[in-house]
Structure formats: structure tokens, C-alpha cells
XYZ file of N, CA and C in Angstrom:
807
model
N 99.874 5.898 107.841
C 101.194 6.038 107.204
C 101.292 7.418 106.553
N 102.331 8.131 106.854
C 102.475 9.496 106.340
C 102.997 9.481 104.919
N 102.578 10.458 104.182
C 103.008 10.584 102.794
C 104.436 11.122 102.762
N 105.339 10.550 101.891
C 106.742 11.016 101.840
C 106.858 12.506 101.602
N 105.964 13.046 100.733
C 106.040 14.477 100.451
C 105.693 15.291 101.686
N 104.697 14.829 102.477
C 104.302 15.537 103.691
C 105.424 15.511 104.718
N 106.109 14.353 104.829
C 107.226 14.247 105.776
C 108.355 15.189 105.404
N 108.657 15.269 104.096
C 109.735 16.162 103.650
C 109.371 17.610 103.912
N 108.095 17.955 103.654
C 107.655 19.319 103.914
C 107.745 19.662 105.385
N 107.438 18.681 106.248
C 107.517 18.908 107.684
C 108.933 19.189 108.135
N 109.891 18.407 107.613
C 111.297 18.624 107.969
C 111.774 19.989 107.492
N 111.302 20.402 106.287
C 111.683 21.703 105.761
C 111.167 22.827 106.640
N 109.910 22.670 107.132
C 109.343 23.697 108.000
C 110.079 23.777 109.321
N 110.486 22.633 109.862
C 111.251 22.625 111.112
C 112.584 23.331 110.925
N 113.273 23.023 109.819
C 114.565 23.655 109.538
C 114.403 25.153 109.370
N 113.336 25.555 108.656
C 113.082 26.971 108.467
C 112.832 27.667 109.795
N 112.114 26.996 110.687
C 111.843 27.563 112.007
C 113.106 27.750 112.804
N 114.038 26.799 112.725
C 115.314 26.916 113.434
C 116.110 28.097 112.904
N 116.139 28.259 111.575
C 116.887 29.361 110.984
C 116.299 30.701 111.373
N 114.969 30.776 111.396
C 114.332 32.029 111.765
C 114.584 32.375 113.215
N 114.584 31.415 114.089
C 114.833 31.673 115.509
C 116.268 32.134 115.735
N 117.198 31.549 114.972
C 118.608 31.901 115.152
C 118.968 33.215 114.510
N 118.106 33.738 113.616
C 118.411 34.996 112.942
C 119.317 34.777 111.749
N 119.387 35.765 110.901
C 120.222 35.648 109.708
C 121.689 35.691 110.091
N 122.489 34.920 109.350
C 123.921 34.877 109.634
C 124.558 36.196 109.252
N 125.522 36.640 110.058
C 126.198 37.905 109.794
C 127.092 37.790 108.573
N 127.271 38.889 107.879
C 128.168 38.949 106.735
C 129.488 39.619 107.099
N 129.442 40.707 107.891
C 130.664 41.378 108.324
C 130.578 41.681 109.818
N 131.734 41.628 110.478
C 131.807 41.861 111.918
C 133.025 42.716 112.223
N 132.838 43.727 113.086
C 133.919 44.606 113.519
C 133.881 44.740 115.037
N 135.059 44.819 115.665
C 135.140 45.099 117.093
C 135.240 46.603 117.278
N 134.230 47.186 117.965
C 134.197 48.634 118.155
C 134.526 49.045 119.585
N 134.501 48.094 120.532
C 134.797 48.421 121.919
C 134.564 47.212 122.796
N 134.812 47.370 124.100
C 134.585 46.283 125.044
C 134.235 46.862 126.401
N 133.526 46.069 127.184
C 133.153 46.448 128.533
C 133.136 45.185 129.390
N 134.229 44.986 130.129
C 134.340 43.773 130.922
C 134.433 42.553 130.022
N 133.494 41.606 130.225
C 133.489 40.395 129.407
C 132.524 40.518 128.231
N 132.186 41.751 127.855
C 131.288 41.976 126.723
C 132.020 42.731 125.619
N 131.718 42.360 124.391
C 132.321 43.021 123.234
C 131.262 43.825 122.499
N 131.609 45.055 122.131
C 130.728 45.851 121.288
C 131.098 45.544 119.846
N 130.260 44.743 119.218
C 130.486 44.344 117.838
C 129.590 45.157 116.915
N 130.110 45.469 115.751
C 129.281 46.064 114.704
C 129.028 44.951 113.694
N 127.812 44.412 113.735
C 127.440 43.281 112.897
C 126.583 43.787 111.746
N 127.117 43.679 110.543
C 126.418 44.166 109.348
C 125.984 45.621 109.515
N 126.872 46.423 110.145
C 126.612 47.848 110.285
C 125.811 48.243 111.502
N 125.364 47.268 112.321
C 124.554 47.563 113.502
C 125.334 47.225 114.765
N 125.502 48.174 115.709
C 126.245 47.899 116.940
C 125.461 46.973 117.862
N 126.148 45.965 118.404
C 125.548 44.997 119.322
C 126.520 44.693 120.450
N 126.015 44.665 121.686
C 126.839 44.272 122.823
C 126.614 42.782 123.068
N 127.685 41.996 122.960
C 127.578 40.538 123.057
C 128.549 40.039 124.123
N 128.049 39.253 125.067
C 128.875 38.719 126.151
C 129.654 37.504 125.682
N 130.750 37.213 126.386
C 131.545 36.019 126.090
C 130.672 34.775 126.241
N 130.724 33.917 125.257
C 129.926 32.691 125.268
C 128.588 32.834 124.567
N 128.140 34.079 124.333
C 126.849 34.305 123.679
C 127.033 34.336 122.164
N 125.935 34.044 121.465
C 125.936 34.030 120.008
C 124.825 34.931 119.487
N 125.156 35.768 118.508
C 124.168 36.662 117.907
C 124.396 36.690 116.404
N 123.360 36.391 115.651
C 123.425 36.371 114.189
C 124.579 35.507 113.688
N 124.782 34.380 114.352
C 125.818 33.457 113.925
C 127.212 33.812 114.387
N 127.349 34.887 115.176
C 128.654 35.317 115.674
C 128.741 34.973 117.154
N 129.670 34.121 117.536
C 129.879 33.738 118.929
C 131.135 34.412 119.463
N 131.005 35.086 120.592
C 132.162 35.721 121.218
C 132.876 34.690 122.075
N 134.109 34.391 121.727
C 134.898 33.389 122.448
C 135.646 34.020 123.611
N 136.260 35.184 123.370
C 137.022 35.855 124.429
C 137.114 37.342 124.135
N 137.295 38.133 125.214
C 137.477 39.584 125.104
C 138.643 39.973 125.987
N 139.597 40.706 125.411
C 140.763 41.111 126.176
C 141.174 42.519 125.769
N 140.536 43.525 126.411
C 140.895 44.912 126.122
C 140.579 45.293 124.695
N 141.627 45.507 123.900
C 141.467 45.948 122.521
C 141.361 44.795 121.526
N 141.249 43.582 122.035
C 141.192 42.412 121.157
C 140.040 41.509 121.573
N 139.570 40.745 120.615
C 138.529 39.765 120.883
C 138.663 38.630 119.874
N 138.120 37.485 120.241
C 138.078 36.346 119.334
C 136.628 35.937 119.178
N 136.187 35.854 117.931
C 134.823 35.432 117.647
C 134.859 34.183 116.787
N 133.750 33.480 116.779
C 133.632 32.269 115.981
C 132.563 32.493 114.925
N 132.950 32.338 113.679
C 132.049 32.515 112.547
C 132.013 31.238 111.737
N 130.831 30.639 111.641
C 130.661 29.415 110.846
C 131.675 28.347 111.255
N 131.905 28.232 112.569
C 132.817 27.218 113.080
C 134.277 27.590 113.009
N 134.612 28.771 112.534
C 136.002 29.202 112.415
C 136.268 30.365 113.351
N 137.330 30.271 114.154
C 137.681 31.340 115.091
C 138.489 32.416 114.380
N 138.065 33.658 114.601
C 138.684 34.789 113.917
C 139.039 35.860 114.949
N 140.297 36.341 114.979
C 140.670 37.427 115.897
C 140.212 38.774 115.356
N 139.768 39.644 116.254
C 139.367 41.004 115.894
C 140.187 41.987 116.712
N 140.553 43.094 116.106
C 141.254 44.163 116.796
C 140.377 45.397 116.826
N 140.467 46.165 117.913
C 139.669 47.365 118.063
C 139.913 48.310 116.902
N 138.831 48.651 116.180
C 138.940 49.565 115.057
C 139.521 48.956 113.806
N 139.797 47.659 113.821
C 140.378 47.010 112.654
C 139.369 46.809 111.545
N 139.861 46.354 110.409
C 138.982 46.110 109.265
C 138.037 44.964 109.572
N 136.780 45.064 109.151
C 135.809 43.992 109.408
C 136.204 42.705 108.707
N 135.743 41.587 109.242
C 135.934 40.300 108.607
C 134.577 39.765 108.197
N 134.570 38.920 107.181
C 133.328 38.308 106.748
C 133.328 36.833 107.118
N 132.306 36.117 106.697
C 132.177 34.720 107.086
C 133.347 33.873 106.619
N 133.997 34.290 105.542
C 135.143 33.541 105.061
C 136.442 33.940 105.727
N 136.384 34.889 106.676
C 137.591 35.334 107.364
C 138.371 36.380 106.602
N 137.828 36.843 105.476
C 138.508 37.846 104.678
C 138.233 39.245 105.179
N 138.957 40.201 104.629
C 138.804 41.599 105.018
C 137.864 42.298 104.053
N 137.025 43.188 104.572
C 136.073 43.897 103.726
C 136.786 44.930 102.863
N 136.032 45.494 101.894
C 136.645 46.402 100.928
C 136.648 47.853 101.368
N 136.181 48.161 102.586
C 136.273 49.514 103.104
C 135.238 50.471 102.565
N 134.097 49.968 102.113
C 133.058 50.840 101.560
C 131.941 51.101 102.568
N 132.191 50.883 103.838
C 131.180 51.130 104.853
C 130.889 52.604 105.021
N 129.832 52.909 105.760
C 129.413 54.301 105.916
C 129.237 54.716 107.369
N 129.514 53.831 108.327
C 129.278 54.175 109.724
C 130.402 53.676 110.618
N 130.799 54.535 111.565
C 131.782 54.184 112.592
C 131.109 54.350 113.944
N 131.194 53.336 114.786
C 130.611 53.393 116.124
C 131.725 53.187 117.147
N 131.886 54.156 118.051
C 132.939 54.107 119.049
C 132.336 54.191 120.444
N 132.991 53.570 121.416
C 132.575 53.669 122.810
C 133.660 54.388 123.603
N 133.235 55.190 124.570
C 134.177 55.967 125.370
C 134.983 55.058 126.278
N 136.269 55.355 126.393
C 137.144 54.622 127.280
C 137.396 55.396 128.548
N 138.497 55.118 129.250
C 138.831 55.840 130.477
C 138.926 57.344 130.232
N 138.330 58.115 131.127
C 138.349 59.560 130.990
C 137.364 60.100 129.978
N 136.540 59.218 129.419
C 135.553 59.656 128.444
C 136.091 59.866 127.049
N 137.327 59.441 126.787
C 137.925 59.625 125.468
C 137.509 58.497 124.532
N 137.333 58.858 123.259
C 136.997 57.864 122.240
C 138.275 57.462 121.518
N 138.766 56.294 121.834
C 140.021 55.789 121.276
C 139.712 54.577 120.407
N 140.347 54.517 119.256
C 140.102 53.403 118.350
C 141.336 53.101 117.522
N 141.466 51.860 117.129
C 142.511 51.485 116.192
C 142.078 51.807 114.775
N 143.033 51.872 113.886
C 142.740 52.156 112.493
C 144.015 52.076 111.687
N 144.029 52.724 110.549
C 145.234 52.703 109.723
C 145.341 53.986 108.917
N 146.582 54.352 108.611
C 146.886 55.465 107.709
C 147.739 54.894 106.588
N 147.276 55.047 105.375
C 147.978 54.510 104.206
C 148.309 53.028 104.387
N 147.386 52.310 105.037
C 147.543 50.875 105.217
C 148.380 50.464 106.407
N 148.921 51.409 107.166
C 149.754 51.090 108.331
C 148.930 51.261 109.615
N 148.980 50.279 110.530
C 148.157 50.350 111.748
C 148.568 51.484 112.670
N 147.568 52.192 113.212
C 147.802 53.302 114.136
C 146.702 53.304 115.183
N 146.863 54.155 116.201
C 145.862 54.336 117.249
C 145.398 55.785 117.239
N 144.066 55.982 117.182
C 143.486 57.316 117.131
C 142.766 57.650 118.433
N 142.674 58.956 118.725
C 141.780 59.456 119.755
C 141.008 60.615 119.126
N 139.691 60.600 119.258
C 138.856 61.640 118.673
C 139.113 62.962 119.389
N 139.394 64.019 118.606
C 139.644 65.352 119.161
C 138.918 66.376 118.297
N 137.727 66.789 118.733
C 136.937 67.751 117.972
C 137.529 69.160 118.033
N 138.508 69.384 118.903
C 139.164 70.676 118.988
C 140.359 70.803 118.072
N 140.720 69.712 117.392
C 141.871 69.735 116.489
C 141.418 70.099 115.076
N 142.094 71.064 114.461
C 141.747 71.482 113.110
C 141.836 70.327 112.133
N 142.865 69.523 112.265
C 143.076 68.409 111.349
C 143.700 67.235 112.091
N 143.851 66.141 111.413
C 144.543 64.989 111.988
C 145.962 65.417 112.346
N 146.401 65.083 113.566
C 147.732 65.481 114.027
C 148.477 64.259 114.535
N 149.705 64.098 114.083
C 150.525 62.966 114.500
C 151.958 63.413 114.728
N 152.668 62.641 115.528
C 154.047 62.969 115.846
C 154.970 62.593 114.693
N 156.169 63.189 114.689
C 157.153 62.833 113.670
C 157.538 61.362 113.774
N 157.561 60.839 115.005
C 157.897 59.422 115.187
C 156.874 58.523 114.489
N 155.588 58.844 114.659
C 154.559 58.051 113.991
C 154.620 58.236 112.482
N 154.856 59.482 112.044
C 154.944 59.752 110.610
C 156.089 58.972 109.968
N 157.226 58.933 110.651
C 158.368 58.175 110.132
C 158.069 56.678 110.144
N 157.403 56.214 111.181
C 157.120 54.771 111.306
C 156.237 54.274 110.172
N 155.253 55.076 109.767
C 154.348 54.629 108.711
C 154.821 55.050 107.321
N 156.019 55.660 107.258
C 156.599 56.009 105.964
C 155.943 57.194 105.293
N 155.508 58.156 106.087
C 154.825 59.332 105.538
C 155.843 60.345 105.028
N 155.684 60.787 103.791
C 156.595 61.771 103.203
C 156.057 63.167 103.494
N 156.451 63.713 104.629
C 155.898 64.990 105.077
C 156.902 66.142 105.037
N 158.172 65.854 104.925
C 159.198 66.896 105.075
C 159.174 67.913 103.932
N 158.610 67.551 102.800
C 158.506 68.498 101.686
C 157.201 69.290 101.723
N 156.377 69.056 102.740
C 155.112 69.762 102.842
C 155.293 71.173 103.383
N 154.213 71.946 103.368
C 154.252 73.314 103.875
C 154.656 73.316 105.345
N 155.502 74.255 105.707
C 155.943 74.379 107.087
C 155.237 75.562 107.735
N 155.036 75.462 109.037
C 154.362 76.537 109.741
C 154.530 76.406 111.233
N 153.786 77.206 111.953
C 153.792 77.176 113.409
C 152.376 76.911 113.892
N 152.278 76.146 114.952
C 150.973 75.862 115.544
C 151.041 76.147 117.031
N 149.980 76.750 117.540
C 149.897 77.041 118.968
C 149.210 75.885 119.660
N 149.919 75.253 120.589
C 149.392 74.094 121.304
C 149.428 74.367 122.805
N 149.014 73.376 123.571
C 149.055 73.490 125.028
C 150.479 73.641 125.530
N 151.463 73.208 124.708
C 152.872 73.314 125.080
C 153.545 74.529 124.450
N 152.749 75.456 123.918
C 153.307 76.634 123.283
C 153.373 76.487 121.774
N 154.042 77.437 121.105
C 154.174 77.388 119.654
C 155.212 76.346 119.252
N 154.853 75.522 118.278
C 155.768 74.479 117.808
C 155.790 74.494 116.281
N 156.950 74.169 115.672
C 157.022 74.071 114.208
C 156.362 72.778 113.738
N 155.627 72.864 112.669
C 154.910 71.688 112.167
C 155.034 71.612 110.650
N 154.752 70.441 110.108
C 154.664 70.220 108.675
C 153.224 69.872 108.325
N 152.768 70.416 107.225
C 151.432 70.088 106.751
C 151.542 69.076 105.621
N 150.651 68.074 105.626
C 150.719 67.028 104.613
C 149.316 66.512 104.330
N 149.218 65.567 103.423
C 147.942 64.947 103.086
C 148.088 63.441 103.200
N 147.122 62.817 103.856
C 147.113 61.368 104.029
C 146.283 60.758 102.908
N 146.870 59.827 102.189
C 146.161 59.222 101.053
C 144.854 58.571 101.479
N 144.896 57.789 102.545
C 143.685 57.110 103.007
C 143.767 56.871 104.502
N 142.707 57.218 105.196
C 142.560 56.942 106.622
C 141.402 55.962 106.773
N 141.662 54.882 107.477
C 140.638 53.835 107.599
C 140.383 53.497 109.062
N 139.100 53.399 109.396
C 138.662 52.903 110.694
C 137.566 51.886 110.426
N 137.798 50.657 110.824
C 136.823 49.610 110.578
C 136.563 49.441 109.097
N 135.282 49.510 108.713
C 134.892 49.305 107.323
C 134.779 50.618 106.558
N 135.291 51.704 107.139
C 135.151 53.024 106.526
C 136.533 53.583 106.204
N 136.707 54.042 104.985
C 137.961 54.682 104.623
C 137.682 56.027 103.967
N 138.563 56.994 104.276
C 138.429 58.362 103.793
C 139.722 58.734 103.065
N 139.589 59.342 101.895
C 140.746 59.669 101.077
C 141.125 61.142 101.197
N 142.410 61.408 100.981
C 142.942 62.783 100.923
C 142.564 63.598 102.162
N 143.084 63.151 103.298
C 142.792 63.792 104.578
C 143.968 64.684 104.973
N 143.694 65.970 105.219
C 144.760 66.892 105.621
C 145.254 66.549 107.028
N 146.544 66.710 107.228
C 147.139 66.376 108.522
C 148.324 67.282 108.782
N 148.726 67.359 110.061
C 149.958 68.060 110.402
C 150.809 67.156 111.281
N 152.103 67.274 111.067
C 153.088 66.463 111.788
C 153.811 67.374 112.766
N 153.803 67.003 114.035
C 154.406 67.824 115.087
C 155.637 67.125 115.646
N 156.614 67.888 116.163
C 157.855 67.275 116.646
C 157.730 66.602 118.002
N 156.678 66.912 118.763
C 156.553 66.361 120.115
C 156.064 64.919 120.093
N 156.327 64.213 121.177
C 155.850 62.844 121.327
C 154.358 62.848 121.640
N 153.627 61.911 121.054
C 152.191 61.786 121.284
C 151.852 60.312 121.471
N 151.024 60.031 122.492
C 150.653 58.640 122.747
C 149.767 58.090 121.649
N 148.881 58.924 121.126
C 147.975 58.512 120.060
C 147.884 59.628 119.022
N 147.367 59.289 117.869
C 147.172 60.259 116.800
C 145.823 60.939 116.998
N 145.816 62.281 116.899
C 144.583 63.026 117.089
C 143.731 62.955 115.823
N 142.520 62.461 115.983
C 141.584 62.371 114.867
C 140.784 63.667 114.826
N 141.300 64.631 114.055
C 140.737 65.973 114.048
C 139.668 66.196 112.998
N 139.320 67.472 112.812
C 138.178 67.835 111.975
C 138.384 67.595 110.488
N 139.616 67.480 110.015
C 139.807 67.168 108.597
C 139.247 65.787 108.266
N 139.108 64.946 109.277
C 138.454 63.641 109.122
C 137.017 63.692 109.605
N 136.794 64.270 110.781
C 135.478 64.221 111.420
C 134.410 64.957 110.629
N 134.775 66.050 109.952
C 133.764 66.826 109.232
C 133.266 66.114 107.976
N 133.841 64.987 107.643
C 133.313 64.186 106.537
C 132.079 63.380 106.976
N 131.747 63.470 108.263
C 130.670 62.649 108.813
C 129.664 63.513 109.569
N 128.510 62.928 109.799
C 127.538 63.478 110.726
C 127.749 62.766 112.062
N 128.008 63.543 113.111
C 128.365 62.974 114.411
C 127.165 62.996 115.351
N 127.012 61.912 116.099
C 125.934 61.816 117.076
C 126.454 61.069 118.297
N 126.279 61.700 119.468
C 126.730 61.060 120.703
C 125.540 60.741 121.594
N 125.520 59.511 122.084
C 124.510 59.069 123.035
C 125.225 58.409 124.209
N 125.261 59.125 125.335
C 125.969 58.632 126.528
C 127.426 58.339 126.183
N 127.853 57.093 126.274
C 129.260 56.764 126.018
C 129.472 56.194 124.621
N 128.545 56.433 123.731
C 128.652 55.920 122.357
C 128.665 57.081 121.366
N 129.642 57.069 120.458
C 129.767 58.083 119.417
C 129.590 57.407 118.060
N 128.670 57.926 117.267
C 128.397 57.368 115.943
C 128.740 58.394 114.879
N 129.526 57.977 113.910
C 129.881 58.805 112.764
C 129.226 58.195 111.532
N 128.327 58.951 110.914
C 127.637 58.497 109.712
C 128.098 59.313 108.518
N 128.490 58.622 107.472
C 128.923 59.308 106.265
C 127.699 59.695 105.443
N 127.572 60.980 105.068
C 126.416 61.400 104.268
C 126.485 60.815 102.867
N 125.346 60.868 102.199
C 125.298 60.361 100.829
C 126.205 61.169 99.926
N 126.765 60.485 98.930
C 127.662 61.159 97.986
C 126.877 62.171 97.165
N 127.548 63.266 96.817
C 126.936 64.283 95.978
C 127.355 64.079 94.525
N 126.644 64.671 93.631
C 126.984 64.550 92.216
C 127.648 65.837 91.728
N 128.778 65.671 91.046
C 129.517 66.814 90.535
C 129.232 67.042 89.067
N 130.149 67.712 88.407
C 129.966 68.020 87.000
C 129.957 66.744 86.169
N 129.069 66.729 85.169
C 129.003 65.564 84.294
C 128.389 64.363 84.959
N 127.752 64.552 86.133
C 127.112 63.430 86.803
C 128.049 62.578 87.622
N 129.323 63.005 87.767
C 130.267 62.232 88.557
C 129.833 62.214 90.019
N 129.998 61.082 90.653
C 129.648 60.972 92.063
C 130.820 61.439 92.900
N 130.600 62.454 93.723
C 131.645 63.000 94.581
C 131.327 62.627 96.021
N 132.252 62.033 96.681
C 132.039 61.647 98.069
C 133.354 61.224 98.663
N 133.283 60.405 99.711
C 134.516 59.910 100.319
C 135.292 59.075 99.309
N 134.550 58.298 98.508
C 135.200 57.529 97.451
C 134.732 58.144 96.141
N 135.200 59.350 95.824
C 134.722 60.077 94.659
C 135.417 59.644 93.391
N 134.990 60.239 92.299
C 135.588 59.932 91.009
C 136.887 60.704 90.838
N 137.611 60.358 89.780
C 138.872 61.055 89.509
C 138.619 62.521 89.223
N 137.490 62.821 88.574
C 137.168 64.212 88.278
C 136.984 65.027 89.548
N 136.320 64.429 90.546
C 136.101 65.130 91.806
C 137.419 65.368 92.523
N 138.265 64.322 92.563
C 139.552 64.472 93.242
C 140.412 65.495 92.522
N 140.295 65.545 91.178
C 141.063 66.524 90.427
C 140.646 67.940 90.772
N 139.346 68.158 90.955
C 138.854 69.473 91.331
C 139.342 69.849 92.720
N 139.363 68.851 93.634
C 139.864 69.120 94.979
C 141.335 69.520 94.936
N 142.113 68.839 94.085
C 143.533 69.169 93.980
C 143.718 70.586 93.434
N 142.853 70.985 92.487
C 142.939 72.341 91.937
C 142.674 73.373 93.016
N 141.703 73.096 93.878
C 141.407 74.024 94.971
C 142.588 74.139 95.912
N 143.218 72.983 96.200
C 144.383 73.014 97.086
C 145.507 73.820 96.448
N 145.664 73.688 95.111
C 146.727 74.431 94.433
C 146.484 75.934 94.531
N 145.231 76.349 94.323
C 144.911 77.774 94.432
C 145.178 78.288 95.833
N 144.831 77.494 96.831
C 145.034 77.923 98.207
C 146.521 77.997 98.530
N 147.309 77.084 97.922
C 148.738 77.045 98.216
C 149.459 78.278 97.673
N 148.857 78.984 96.689
C 149.512 80.141 96.092
C 149.451 81.367 96.989
N 148.594 81.365 97.991
C 148.544 82.496 98.916
C 149.748 82.451 99.834
N 150.319 83.618 100.203
C 151.538 83.648 101.016
C 151.378 83.006 102.376
N 150.218 83.143 102.955
C 150.015 82.587 104.295
C 148.574 82.111 104.396
N 148.417 81.092 105.204
C 147.089 80.523 105.378
C 146.777 80.408 106.853
N 145.606 80.860 107.213
C 145.190 80.758 108.605
C 143.919 79.934 108.690
N 143.903 79.000 109.625
C 142.718 78.166 109.795
C 141.603 78.959 110.438
N 140.388 78.697 110.010
C 139.244 79.322 110.644
C 138.795 78.546 111.866
N 139.299 77.321 112.003
C 138.959 76.527 113.173
C 140.098 76.596 114.181
N 139.768 76.253 115.405
C 140.798 76.216 116.436
C 141.599 74.941 116.301
N 142.924 75.009 116.357
C 143.750 73.808 116.247
C 143.876 73.114 117.586
N 144.837 72.218 117.672
C 145.082 71.524 118.925
C 145.509 72.543 119.954
N 144.763 72.675 121.029
C 145.061 73.687 122.012
C 144.521 75.029 121.571
N 145.091 76.110 122.094
C 144.599 77.450 121.769
C 145.417 78.054 120.645
N 144.844 79.099 120.019
C 145.596 79.813 118.988
C 145.262 79.310 117.601
N 146.058 79.706 116.628
C 145.824 79.334 115.239
C 147.135 78.945 114.595
N 147.036 78.170 113.483
C 148.213 77.758 112.760
C 148.580 78.794 111.731
N 149.850 78.867 111.384
C 150.331 79.754 110.327
C 151.211 78.937 109.407
N 150.903 79.010 108.084
C 151.629 78.197 107.112
C 152.299 79.106 106.097
N 153.436 78.610 105.604
C 154.142 79.339 104.540
C 154.494 78.398 103.418
């Protein structure tokens, strides 16, 4: 006859073995891309390719359809959108304090992802040749961007010189990562997607491996008085950044040291 304590200990060991085999349950999940019937999920910050019907770290992929997927977390089905905010086990949205973005190349080798500007959903395409984030007036109007009072200038593009407005985006978010005070320009031409230029990309360390692009946010630096300055910096850091922008705005003309969209340089007044 077995001792009750021994039997209970045995059941506990069996349960522990099942949990260890299944792996730890995921806390946050993001859809970063898809390939056929497989979804590229970022589970707790780590990219994983998971096929429909398979389960990894408690996340089961139910369906994959282009830029959308449905996963099952703790028995609850949750829709995911490409580049959207991560969800946790309770189906809630994360707070945007992540540090890594993982993208997969689409048709033509372009890195396209969903995201948001000032909380409004948009579609981005990575463009390392763009000086800053660039969007059309139609997109700017759609998301309620107040750009018409910004600095006006000319930009040389593949379609020739065009008049543009310079503005600042309060927050740009992709997945679990958000970046504040991102410089942008608004162009009058129609654009299928918003160009994710260097005003956003240079906030990260970029690494490409085959068809995968990883953006890692460096550690925050410390400013005066010990304030932490980074993507989510203190008010003191943001105030210093605003002062720098004010000093730069006092010059009659500003020329970018980087190449903008297409050939040539921008001129601002």
C-alpha cells in the first residue's frame, strides 16, 4: 500500500514533467510576418516560425492569412495583425516598452510592416535611403497630423523636386516598440505605404540575416542629473532635444547630411 504523501509527490512530479516538456507559457505575442501556412511570431521577444496547428510556448496558431493570423492563448482565440501591438495571455495590449523589432522580407525583398503613428494604424516600408519618415498628405490628413504649420521646403525625389512640409511625429509604434518625437516630411504625391526612414531607423542597431531584419534598441543613456535618456526618455531629456531643435530652426536654411528619398538633398525655410 502506497503512502498518501508518496502518491501526492508522484503526481506533482508528473505534472512538473508535463509543464517542463511543454515549455513556459508565453507572456506576449506579436505577428512579425508569414510564409505560406507558417506565421513568424515574436514570442516574449524571440522570433519563432510556427505552422498552422502547431503549438509553441502555449501559443497555438489557428490560421494565417497574409497580414493577419489567429492564435490561441490559454484557450482563448486572439487575432493578430502584422506589426500590431503584442497581446498577452489575457488578450490585452502591451505597454510598448519593447526593445526589438523583427521583420521578414516580402515580395521584391522589401520589409513591410504594420504599425501606428500617434495611435492611428498605418503601413510602413523600410527605406534606408530616406532621410526621415515620409508620408503622403492623404495619409497625414487621415491620421489627423497637424503638418501645415511646419517648415516648408523642397525635396529631390525620383519624380523630381517636390514641395514638402516638415513635422514631428509624437510617437511611432511597431509591435511592442514605440519611439517618440520622430522627424518626418509630408509630400503631396500619392504613396502606397509610409517610408520608414532614418529618423526612425537610426534609433536602432540594424542587423540583416537573409530575409530577416532585426532592429535592436540600444540601452538608454544617462543625461544631466542622472536622468535616463532614451527612446522613452525623461522630460529633461526631451526638453534638451526641443532646445536643440529650436536652435536649428533659427538658421535660415537647413540641409540634410543624409540622402533623402531618391537623389539630391532637401532644403528647408
